[in-house]
Amino acid sequence: MLQGPLPLLIILFAVFYFIIMRPHSREQSRRKAMLAAVKKNDRVLTIGGIYGVVTNVHREADEVTLKVDEATNTSSA
């Protein structure tokens, strides 16, 4: 059996990969698929907690426009 710091480093890297890196990449791919599926008239909740309806999607510019208030016709880019 190997002795010294090498086996410990390998085990540490494996734990780091399975606890941090793998779930992060899975979450990133899920988020990317969700953003690619956004279309006009979808109801969404922003990260800031604002509910809105998608009024325009610019895929090339990575920009989505939301209507957040029907009464005043307020929108947010």
PDB file of C-alpha atoms in Angstrom:
ATOM      1  CA  MET A   1       0.000   0.000   0.000  1.00  0.00           C
ATOM      2  CA  LEU A   2       1.178   3.499  -0.785  1.00  0.00           C
ATOM      3  CA  GLN A   3       2.292   5.616   2.087  1.00  0.00           C
ATOM      4  CA  GLY A   4       2.744   9.312   2.420  1.00  0.00           C
ATOM      5  CA  PRO A   5       0.611  12.263   1.391  1.00  0.00           C
ATOM      6  CA  LEU A   6      -0.277  11.074  -2.157  1.00  0.00           C
ATOM      7  CA  PRO A   7      -3.183   8.723  -1.224  1.00  0.00           C
ATOM      8  CA  LEU A   8      -4.601  11.357   1.110  1.00  0.00           C
ATOM      9  CA  LEU A   9      -4.482  13.983  -1.646  1.00  0.00           C
ATOM     10  CA  ILE A  10      -6.232  11.647  -4.087  1.00  0.00           C
ATOM     11  CA  ILE A  11      -8.975  10.884  -1.579  1.00  0.00           C
ATOM     12  CA  LEU A  12      -9.358  14.596  -0.763  1.00  0.00           C
ATOM     13  CA  PHE A  13      -9.674  15.496  -4.444  1.00  0.00           C
ATOM     14  CA  ALA A  14     -12.284  12.750  -4.996  1.00  0.00           C
ATOM     15  CA  VAL A  15     -14.352  13.993  -2.042  1.00  0.00           C
ATOM     16  CA  PHE A  16     -14.057  17.585  -3.262  1.00  0.00           C
ATOM     17  CA  TYR A  17     -15.195  16.545  -6.748  1.00  0.00           C
ATOM     18  CA  PHE A  18     -18.258  14.587  -5.599  1.00  0.00           C
ATOM     19  CA  ILE A  19     -19.372  17.112  -2.970  1.00  0.00           C
ATOM     20  CA  ILE A  20     -18.743  20.428  -4.737  1.00  0.00           C
ATOM     21  CA  MET A  21     -17.844  20.252  -8.438  1.00  0.00           C
ATOM     22  CA  ARG A  22     -20.278  17.600  -9.697  1.00  0.00           C
ATOM     23  CA  PRO A  23     -23.459  19.065  -8.148  1.00  0.00           C
ATOM     24  CA  HIS A  24     -22.460  22.544  -9.336  1.00  0.00           C
ATOM     25  CA  SER A  25     -22.051  21.426 -12.953  1.00  0.00           C
ATOM     26  CA  ARG A  26     -25.371  19.550 -12.775  1.00  0.00           C
ATOM     27  CA  GLU A  27     -27.123  22.673 -11.448  1.00  0.00           C
ATOM     28  CA  GLN A  28     -25.497  24.792 -14.160  1.00  0.00           C
ATOM     29  CA  SER A  29     -26.735  22.528 -16.957  1.00  0.00           C
ATOM     30  CA  ARG A  30     -30.247  22.439 -15.442  1.00  0.00           C
ATOM     31  CA  ARG A  31     -30.329  26.254 -15.242  1.00  0.00           C
ATOM     32  CA  LYS A  32     -29.082  26.582 -18.830  1.00  0.00           C
ATOM     33  CA  ALA A  33     -31.850  24.262 -20.082  1.00  0.00           C
ATOM     34  CA  MET A  34     -34.477  26.190 -18.099  1.00  0.00           C
ATOM     35  CA  LEU A  35     -33.336  29.549 -19.517  1.00  0.00           C
ATOM     36  CA  ALA A  36     -33.315  28.146 -23.050  1.00  0.00           C
ATOM     37  CA  ALA A  37     -36.966  27.102 -22.602  1.00  0.00           C
ATOM     38  CA  VAL A  38     -38.230  30.571 -21.535  1.00  0.00           C
ATOM     39  CA  LYS A  39     -40.694  32.001 -24.047  1.00  0.00           C
ATOM     40  CA  LYS A  40     -43.160  34.875 -24.384  1.00  0.00           C
ATOM     41  CA  ASN A  41     -46.133  34.860 -21.933  1.00  0.00           C
ATOM     42  CA  ASP A  42     -44.375  32.567 -19.409  1.00  0.00           C
ATOM     43  CA  ARG A  43     -44.950  33.498 -15.782  1.00  0.00           C
ATOM     44  CA  VAL A  44     -41.640  33.770 -13.923  1.00  0.00           C
ATOM     45  CA  LEU A  45     -40.227  34.629 -10.511  1.00  0.00           C
ATOM     46  CA  THR A  46     -36.995  36.627 -10.577  1.00  0.00           C
ATOM     47  CA  ILE A  47     -34.120  36.032  -8.200  1.00  0.00           C
ATOM     48  CA  GLY A  48     -35.166  39.279  -6.491  1.00  0.00           C
ATOM     49  CA  GLY A  49     -38.618  37.864  -5.709  1.00  0.00           C
ATOM     50  CA  ILE A  50     -40.571  39.791  -8.368  1.00  0.00           C
ATOM     51  CA  TYR A  51     -43.308  37.948 -10.239  1.00  0.00           C
ATOM     52  CA  GLY A  52     -43.729  38.838 -13.895  1.00  0.00           C
ATOM     53  CA  VAL A  53     -44.765  37.742 -17.362  1.00  0.00           C
ATOM     54  CA  VAL A  54     -42.167  37.442 -20.129  1.00  0.00           C
ATOM     55  CA  THR A  55     -42.954  39.935 -22.898  1.00  0.00           C
ATOM     56  CA  ASN A  56     -39.823  39.630 -25.041  1.00  0.00           C
ATOM     57  CA  VAL A  57     -36.817  37.292 -25.284  1.00  0.00           C
ATOM     58  CA  HIS A  58     -33.574  38.283 -27.051  1.00  0.00           C
ATOM     59  CA  ARG A  59     -31.524  35.073 -27.179  1.00  0.00           C
ATOM     60  CA  GLU A  60     -28.520  36.698 -28.900  1.00  0.00           C
ATOM     61  CA  ALA A  61     -28.201  39.401 -26.227  1.00  0.00           C
ATOM     62  CA  ASP A  62     -29.149  37.128 -23.288  1.00  0.00           C
ATOM     63  CA  GLU A  63     -31.938  39.562 -22.416  1.00  0.00           C
ATOM     64  CA  VAL A  64     -35.490  38.935 -21.217  1.00  0.00           C
ATOM     65  CA  THR A  65     -38.115  41.665 -20.765  1.00  0.00           C
ATOM     66  CA  LEU A  66     -40.804  41.201 -18.103  1.00  0.00           C
ATOM     67  CA  LYS A  67     -44.126  42.888 -17.474  1.00  0.00           C
ATOM     68  CA  VAL A  68     -44.433  43.199 -13.711  1.00  0.00           C
ATOM     69  CA  ASP A  69     -47.556  45.355 -13.183  1.00  0.00           C
ATOM     70  CA  GLU A  70     -50.713  45.249 -15.293  1.00  0.00           C
ATOM     71  CA  ALA A  71     -52.212  48.438 -13.795  1.00  0.00           C
ATOM     72  CA  THR A  72     -49.303  50.729 -14.712  1.00  0.00           C
ATOM     73  CA  ASN A  73     -47.929  48.592 -17.582  1.00  0.00           C
ATOM     74  CA  THR A  74     -44.498  48.531 -15.896  1.00  0.00           C
ATOM     75  CA  SER A  75     -41.764  46.420 -17.496  1.00  0.00           C
ATOM     76  CA  SER A  76     -38.287  45.406 -16.459  1.00  0.00           C
ATOM     77  CA  ALA A  77     -35.350  44.369 -18.617  1.00  0.00           C
TER      78      ALA A  77
END
